[in-house]
CSV table of C-alpha atoms in Angstrom, one decimal:
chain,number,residue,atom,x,y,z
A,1,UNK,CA,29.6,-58.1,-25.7
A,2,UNK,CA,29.1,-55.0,-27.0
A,3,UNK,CA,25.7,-56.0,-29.0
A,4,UNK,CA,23.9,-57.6,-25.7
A,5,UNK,CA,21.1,-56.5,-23.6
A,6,UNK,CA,21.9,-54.8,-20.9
A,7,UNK,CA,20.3,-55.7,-17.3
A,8,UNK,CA,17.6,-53.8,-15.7
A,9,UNK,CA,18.9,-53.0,-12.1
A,10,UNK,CA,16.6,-54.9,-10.7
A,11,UNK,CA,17.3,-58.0,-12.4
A,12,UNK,CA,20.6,-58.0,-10.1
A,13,UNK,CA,17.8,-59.2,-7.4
A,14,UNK,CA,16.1,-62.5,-7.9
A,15,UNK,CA,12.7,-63.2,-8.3
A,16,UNK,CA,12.1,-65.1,-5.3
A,17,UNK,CA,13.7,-62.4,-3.1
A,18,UNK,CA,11.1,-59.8,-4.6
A,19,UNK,CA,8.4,-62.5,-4.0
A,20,UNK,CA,9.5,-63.0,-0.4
A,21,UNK,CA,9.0,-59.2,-0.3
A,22,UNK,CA,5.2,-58.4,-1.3
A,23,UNK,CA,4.6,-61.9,0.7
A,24,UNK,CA,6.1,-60.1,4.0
A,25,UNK,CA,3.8,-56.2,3.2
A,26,UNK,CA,1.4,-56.3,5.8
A,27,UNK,CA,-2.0,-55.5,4.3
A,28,UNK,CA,-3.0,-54.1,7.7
A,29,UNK,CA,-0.6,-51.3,7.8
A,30,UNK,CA,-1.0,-47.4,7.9
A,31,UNK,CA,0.7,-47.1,4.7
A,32,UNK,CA,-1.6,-50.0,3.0
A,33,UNK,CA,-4.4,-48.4,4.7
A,34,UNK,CA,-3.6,-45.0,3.1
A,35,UNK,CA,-3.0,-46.5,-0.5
A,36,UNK,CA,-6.2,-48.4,-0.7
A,37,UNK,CA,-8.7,-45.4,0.4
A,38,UNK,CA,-6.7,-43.1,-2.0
A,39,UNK,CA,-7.2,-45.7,-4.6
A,40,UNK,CA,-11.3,-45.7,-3.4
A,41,UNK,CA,-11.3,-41.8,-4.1
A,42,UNK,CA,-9.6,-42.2,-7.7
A,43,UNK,CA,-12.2,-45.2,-8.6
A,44,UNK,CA,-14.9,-43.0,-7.1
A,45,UNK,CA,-14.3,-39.9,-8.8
A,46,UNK,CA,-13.0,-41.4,-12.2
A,47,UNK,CA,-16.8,-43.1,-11.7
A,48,UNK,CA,-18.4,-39.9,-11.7
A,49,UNK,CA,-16.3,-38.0,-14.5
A,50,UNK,CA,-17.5,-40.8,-16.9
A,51,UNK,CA,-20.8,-40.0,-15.8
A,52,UNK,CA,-20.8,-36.5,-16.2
A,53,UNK,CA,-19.3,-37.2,-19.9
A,54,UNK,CA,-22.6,-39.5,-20.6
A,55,UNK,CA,-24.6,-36.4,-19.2
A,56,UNK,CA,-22.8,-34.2,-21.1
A,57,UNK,CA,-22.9,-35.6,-24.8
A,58,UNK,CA,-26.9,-36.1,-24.0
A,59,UNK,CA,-27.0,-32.8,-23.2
A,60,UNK,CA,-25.1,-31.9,-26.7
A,61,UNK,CA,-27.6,-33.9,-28.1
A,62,UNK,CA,-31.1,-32.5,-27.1
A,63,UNK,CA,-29.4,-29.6,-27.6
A,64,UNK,CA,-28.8,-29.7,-30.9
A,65,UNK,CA,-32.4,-31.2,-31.7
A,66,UNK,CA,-33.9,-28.1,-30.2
A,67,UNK,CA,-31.6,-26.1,-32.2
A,68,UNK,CA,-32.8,-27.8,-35.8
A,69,UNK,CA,-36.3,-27.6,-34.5
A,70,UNK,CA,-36.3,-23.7,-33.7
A,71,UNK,CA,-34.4,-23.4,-37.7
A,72,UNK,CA,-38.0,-24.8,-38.9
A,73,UNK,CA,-39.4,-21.5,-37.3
A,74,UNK,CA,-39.1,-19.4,-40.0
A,75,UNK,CA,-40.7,-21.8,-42.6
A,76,UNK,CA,-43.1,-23.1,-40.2
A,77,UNK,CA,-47.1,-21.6,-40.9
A,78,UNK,CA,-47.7,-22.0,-36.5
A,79,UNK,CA,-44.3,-20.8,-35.2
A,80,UNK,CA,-46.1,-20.5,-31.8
A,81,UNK,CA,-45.9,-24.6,-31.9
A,82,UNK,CA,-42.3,-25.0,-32.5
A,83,UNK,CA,-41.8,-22.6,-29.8
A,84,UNK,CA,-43.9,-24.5,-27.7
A,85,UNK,CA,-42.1,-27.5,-28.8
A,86,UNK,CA,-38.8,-26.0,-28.3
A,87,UNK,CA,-39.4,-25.3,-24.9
A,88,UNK,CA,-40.5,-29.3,-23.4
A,89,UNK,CA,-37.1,-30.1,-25.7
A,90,UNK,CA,-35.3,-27.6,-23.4
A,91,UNK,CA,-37.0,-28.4,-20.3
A,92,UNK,CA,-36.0,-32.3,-21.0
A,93,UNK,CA,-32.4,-31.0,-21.7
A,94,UNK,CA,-32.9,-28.9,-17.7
A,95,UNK,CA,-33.7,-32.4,-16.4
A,96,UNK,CA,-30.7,-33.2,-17.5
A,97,UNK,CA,-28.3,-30.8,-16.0
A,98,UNK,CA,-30.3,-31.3,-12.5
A,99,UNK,CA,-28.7,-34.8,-12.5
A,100,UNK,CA,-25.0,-33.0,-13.4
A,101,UNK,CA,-25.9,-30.4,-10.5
A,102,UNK,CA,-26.6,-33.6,-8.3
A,103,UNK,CA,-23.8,-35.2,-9.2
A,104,UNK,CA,-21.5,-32.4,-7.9
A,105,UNK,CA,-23.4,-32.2,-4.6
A,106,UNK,CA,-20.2,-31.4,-2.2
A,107,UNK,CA,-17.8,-31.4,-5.5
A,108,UNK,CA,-15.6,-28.7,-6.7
A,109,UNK,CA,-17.0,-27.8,-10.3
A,110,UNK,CA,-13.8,-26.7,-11.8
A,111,UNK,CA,-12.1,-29.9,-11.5
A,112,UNK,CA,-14.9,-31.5,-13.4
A,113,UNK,CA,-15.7,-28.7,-15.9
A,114,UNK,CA,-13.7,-30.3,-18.6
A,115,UNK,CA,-16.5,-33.4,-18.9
A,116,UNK,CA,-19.2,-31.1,-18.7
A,117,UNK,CA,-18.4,-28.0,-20.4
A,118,UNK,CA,-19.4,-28.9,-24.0
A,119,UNK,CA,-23.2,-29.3,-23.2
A,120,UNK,CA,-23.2,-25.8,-21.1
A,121,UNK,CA,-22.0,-24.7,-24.6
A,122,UNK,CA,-24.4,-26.4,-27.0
A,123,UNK,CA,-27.0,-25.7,-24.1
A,124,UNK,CA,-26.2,-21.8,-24.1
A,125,UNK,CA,-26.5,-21.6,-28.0
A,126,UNK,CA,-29.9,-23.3,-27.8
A,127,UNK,CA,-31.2,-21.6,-25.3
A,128,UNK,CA,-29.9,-18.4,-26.6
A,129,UNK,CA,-31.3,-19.0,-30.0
A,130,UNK,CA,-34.7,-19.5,-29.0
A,131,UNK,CA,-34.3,-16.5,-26.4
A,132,UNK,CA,-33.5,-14.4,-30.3
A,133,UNK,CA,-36.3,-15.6,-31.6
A,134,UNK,CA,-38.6,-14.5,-29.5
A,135,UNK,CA,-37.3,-11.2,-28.5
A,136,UNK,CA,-34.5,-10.7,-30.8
A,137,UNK,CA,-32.2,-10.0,-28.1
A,138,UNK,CA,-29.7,-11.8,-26.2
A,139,UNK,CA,-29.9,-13.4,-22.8
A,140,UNK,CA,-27.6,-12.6,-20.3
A,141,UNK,CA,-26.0,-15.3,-17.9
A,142,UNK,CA,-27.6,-14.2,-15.3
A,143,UNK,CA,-30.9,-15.2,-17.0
A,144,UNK,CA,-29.6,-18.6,-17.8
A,145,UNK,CA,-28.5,-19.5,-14.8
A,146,UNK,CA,-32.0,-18.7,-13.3
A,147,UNK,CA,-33.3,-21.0,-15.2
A,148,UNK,CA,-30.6,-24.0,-13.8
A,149,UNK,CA,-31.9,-23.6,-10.2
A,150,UNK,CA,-34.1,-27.0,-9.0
A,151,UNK,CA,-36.3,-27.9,-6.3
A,152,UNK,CA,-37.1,-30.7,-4.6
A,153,UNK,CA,-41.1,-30.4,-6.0
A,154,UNK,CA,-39.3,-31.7,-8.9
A,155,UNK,CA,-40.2,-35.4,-8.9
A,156,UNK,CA,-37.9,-36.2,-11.8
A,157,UNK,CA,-36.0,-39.3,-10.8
A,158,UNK,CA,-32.2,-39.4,-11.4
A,159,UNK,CA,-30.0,-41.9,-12.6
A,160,UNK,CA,-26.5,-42.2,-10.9
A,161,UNK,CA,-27.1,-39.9,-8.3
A,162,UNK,CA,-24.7,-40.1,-4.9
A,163,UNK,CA,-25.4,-42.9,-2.5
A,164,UNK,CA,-26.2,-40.3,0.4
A,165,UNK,CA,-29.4,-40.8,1.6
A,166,UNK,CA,-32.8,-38.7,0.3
A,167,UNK,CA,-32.8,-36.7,3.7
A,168,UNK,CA,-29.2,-36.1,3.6
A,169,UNK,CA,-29.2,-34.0,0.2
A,170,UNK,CA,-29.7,-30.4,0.3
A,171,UNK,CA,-33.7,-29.2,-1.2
A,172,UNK,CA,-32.5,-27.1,-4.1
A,173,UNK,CA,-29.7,-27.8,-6.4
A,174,UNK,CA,-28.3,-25.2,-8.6
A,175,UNK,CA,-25.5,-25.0,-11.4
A,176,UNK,CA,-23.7,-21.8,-12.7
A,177,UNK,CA,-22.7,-21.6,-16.2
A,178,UNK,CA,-19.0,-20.1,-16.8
A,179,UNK,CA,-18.4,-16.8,-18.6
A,180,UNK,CA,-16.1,-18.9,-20.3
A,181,UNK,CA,-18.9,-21.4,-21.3
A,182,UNK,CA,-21.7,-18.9,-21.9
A,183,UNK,CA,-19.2,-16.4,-24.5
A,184,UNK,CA,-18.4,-20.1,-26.7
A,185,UNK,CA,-22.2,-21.1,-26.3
A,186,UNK,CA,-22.3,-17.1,-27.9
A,187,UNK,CA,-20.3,-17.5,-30.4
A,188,UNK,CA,-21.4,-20.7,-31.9
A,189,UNK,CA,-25.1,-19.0,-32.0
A,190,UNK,CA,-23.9,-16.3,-34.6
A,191,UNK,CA,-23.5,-19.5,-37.1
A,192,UNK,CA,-26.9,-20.5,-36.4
A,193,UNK,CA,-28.0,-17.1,-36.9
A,194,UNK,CA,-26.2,-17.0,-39.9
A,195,UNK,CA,-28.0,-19.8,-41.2
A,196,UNK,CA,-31.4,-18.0,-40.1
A,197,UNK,CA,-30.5,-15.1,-42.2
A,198,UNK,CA,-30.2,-17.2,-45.2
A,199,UNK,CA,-33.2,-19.4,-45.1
A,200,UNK,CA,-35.4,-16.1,-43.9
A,201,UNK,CA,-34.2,-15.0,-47.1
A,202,UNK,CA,-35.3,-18.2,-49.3
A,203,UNK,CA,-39.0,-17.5,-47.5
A,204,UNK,CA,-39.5,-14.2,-49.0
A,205,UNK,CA,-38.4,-12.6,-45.4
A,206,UNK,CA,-36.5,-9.4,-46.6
A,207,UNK,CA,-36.2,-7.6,-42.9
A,208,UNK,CA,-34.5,-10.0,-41.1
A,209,UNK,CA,-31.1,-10.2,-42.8
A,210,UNK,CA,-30.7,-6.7,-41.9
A,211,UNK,CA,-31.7,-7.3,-38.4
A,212,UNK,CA,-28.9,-9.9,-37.5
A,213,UNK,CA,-26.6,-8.0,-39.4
A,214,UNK,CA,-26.8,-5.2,-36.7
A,215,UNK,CA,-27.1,-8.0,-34.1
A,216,UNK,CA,-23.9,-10.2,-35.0
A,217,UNK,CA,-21.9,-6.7,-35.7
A,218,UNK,CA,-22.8,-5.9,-32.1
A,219,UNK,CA,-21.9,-9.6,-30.6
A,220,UNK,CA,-18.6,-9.4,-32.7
A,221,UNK,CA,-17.7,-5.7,-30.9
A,222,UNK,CA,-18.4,-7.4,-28.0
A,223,UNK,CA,-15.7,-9.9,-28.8
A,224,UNK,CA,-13.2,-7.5,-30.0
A,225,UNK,CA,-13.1,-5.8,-26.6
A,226,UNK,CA,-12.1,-9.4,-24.8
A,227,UNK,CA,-9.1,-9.5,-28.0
A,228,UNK,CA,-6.3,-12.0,-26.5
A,229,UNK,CA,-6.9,-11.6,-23.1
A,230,UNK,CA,-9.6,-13.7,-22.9
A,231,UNK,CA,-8.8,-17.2,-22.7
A,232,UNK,CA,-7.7,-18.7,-26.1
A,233,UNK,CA,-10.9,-20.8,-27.1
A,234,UNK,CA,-12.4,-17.5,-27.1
A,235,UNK,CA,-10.2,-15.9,-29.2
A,236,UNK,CA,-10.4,-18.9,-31.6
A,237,UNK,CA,-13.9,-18.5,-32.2
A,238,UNK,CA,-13.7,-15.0,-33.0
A,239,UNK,CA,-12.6,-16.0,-36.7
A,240,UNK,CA,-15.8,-17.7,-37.1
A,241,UNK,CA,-18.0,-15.5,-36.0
A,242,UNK,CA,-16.1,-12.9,-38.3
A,243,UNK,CA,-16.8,-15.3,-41.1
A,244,UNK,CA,-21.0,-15.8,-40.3
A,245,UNK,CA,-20.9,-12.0,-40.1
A,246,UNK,CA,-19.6,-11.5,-43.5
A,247,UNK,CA,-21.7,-14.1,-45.1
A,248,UNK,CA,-25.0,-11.7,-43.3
A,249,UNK,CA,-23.5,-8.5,-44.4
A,250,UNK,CA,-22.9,-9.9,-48.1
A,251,UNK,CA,-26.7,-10.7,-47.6
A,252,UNK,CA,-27.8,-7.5,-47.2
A,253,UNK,CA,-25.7,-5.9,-49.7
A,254,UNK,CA,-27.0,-8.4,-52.1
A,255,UNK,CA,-30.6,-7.3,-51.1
A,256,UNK,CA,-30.3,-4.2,-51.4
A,257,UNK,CA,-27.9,-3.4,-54.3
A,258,UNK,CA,-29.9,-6.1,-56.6
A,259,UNK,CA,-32.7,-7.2,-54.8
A,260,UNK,CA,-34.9,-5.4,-57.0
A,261,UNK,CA,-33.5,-7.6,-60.3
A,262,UNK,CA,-33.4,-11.4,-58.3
A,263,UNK,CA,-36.8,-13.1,-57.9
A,264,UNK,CA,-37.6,-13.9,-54.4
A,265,UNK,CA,-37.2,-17.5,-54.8
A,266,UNK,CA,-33.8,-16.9,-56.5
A,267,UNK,CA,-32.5,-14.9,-53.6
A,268,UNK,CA,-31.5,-18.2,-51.2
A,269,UNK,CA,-29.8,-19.5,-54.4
A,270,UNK,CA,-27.6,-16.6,-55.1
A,271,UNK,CA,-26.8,-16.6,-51.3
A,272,UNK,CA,-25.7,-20.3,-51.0
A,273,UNK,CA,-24.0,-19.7,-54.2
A,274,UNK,CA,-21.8,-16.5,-52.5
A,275,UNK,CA,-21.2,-18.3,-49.1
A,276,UNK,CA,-19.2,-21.3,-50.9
A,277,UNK,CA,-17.5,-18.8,-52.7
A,278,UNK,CA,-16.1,-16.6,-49.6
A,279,UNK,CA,-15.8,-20.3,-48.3
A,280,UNK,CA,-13.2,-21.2,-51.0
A,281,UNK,CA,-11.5,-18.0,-50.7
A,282,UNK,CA,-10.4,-18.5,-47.1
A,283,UNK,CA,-8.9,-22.3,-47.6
A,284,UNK,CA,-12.4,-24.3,-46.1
């Protein structure tokens, strides 16, 4: 009738016909052959994309512990030892991306960027952020990727390396951060910055506001030139960063229109007080 199933096409066929058919496939053939080394390639490198995922969120993590150490810096009475500290947390996190570099030993990057491009980003901004902090400037990718270039005196062990043999891999492994990945990792360091500004502030610091604002004016020139022809999570970012350098410019004008009137200890107050104003304003 009009209100019944209808039948699949292959319900025409019956059961035991199909049966008769995978019974006569001949597990030995060129074609069977074929599928079942394809299917070994898939497993294998659906193996190592979950891997480089694990690798990647640890790397997000460390990261983002060296970044709420280095934030202690400007409250800190030593801030030689969190620098000092900051750097075995980024050395632990360089460990790390060894094991990513030997995991694409023989591997084209790009087709497993995706898994591992969110801890070249949190690592950029943490690196970057101590890299301000020391010399208020900003390093270049050239720098960085110096610094992701391993020898074999390295006696780190690895987890879930390849199966080649010892003798078989290569002495020195290296891995190249993207423009892509090193202008995000950029971009998330002007809210860090941001945040610096306002706790410098809260500690009596009265010179450094005005010195990221230059900074994070620079950084966001830089990221007008790219405009939309960069690729589109870099344009996206480019409304935050606006936003961190806002909240350091309305800083400084607070500084130094009424900086004279506001106690010291006030100062981080009034600040806090602005920022979730302009927040509010722009719908977040």
């Amino acid at each position: 009738g009009s209100g019944g199933f209808r039948k699949r096409k292959h319900d025409n066929f019956p059961h035991g016909q199909r049966r008769e058919e995978k019974e006569n496939v001949n597990p030995s053939s060129a074609l069977m052959t074929s599928f079942k080394s394809f299917q070994l390639e898939l497993d294998t490198r659906h193996d190592k994309y979950e891997r480089l995922v694990k690798l990647s969120r640890d790397i997000t993590i460390e990261s983002k512990r060296t970044i709420f150490l280095l934030h202690r810096f400007a409250s800190a009475p030593n801030g030689e030892e969190i620098l000092n500290e900051s750097e075995v947390k980024l050395d632990a996190v360089r460990r790390k991306i060894k094991q990513v570099a030997q995991e694409l030993i023989g591997e084209d990057m790009y087709q497993f960027h995706r898994a591992i491009s969110p801890g070249l980003q949190e690592y950029v901004e943490a690196v970057s952020f101590q890299y301000f902090i020391k010399t208020r400037s900003l390093i270049s990718v050239e720098e960085i990727n110096k610094q992701l270039i391993f020898t074999a005196e390295d006696r780190e062990e690895t987890i879930n390396t390849t199966s080649d043999c010892n003798d078989k891999q290569p002495r020195t492994w290296s891995l190249k951060v993207t423009p892509v990945d090193y202008l995000l990792g950029v971009a998330d360091l002007t809210g860090e910055l941001m945040r610096l500004c306002i706790s410098s502030v809260g500690n009596g610091d009265i010179d450094t506001p005005f010195e990221l604002s230059q900074f994070l004016r620079q950084i966001y020139d830089g990221f007008t030139f790219i405009g939309n022809t960069g690729p589109y999570e870099v344009s996206k970012k480019l409304y935050t960063l606006k936003q961190s350098l806002a909240k350091v410019e309305n800083a400084c004008y607070t500084l130094k229109v009424r900086g004279s009137e506001i106690p010291k200890h006030m100062l981080a107050d009034v600040f806090s007080t602005k920022t979730e104003l302009i927040d509010q304003e722009e719908g977040l």
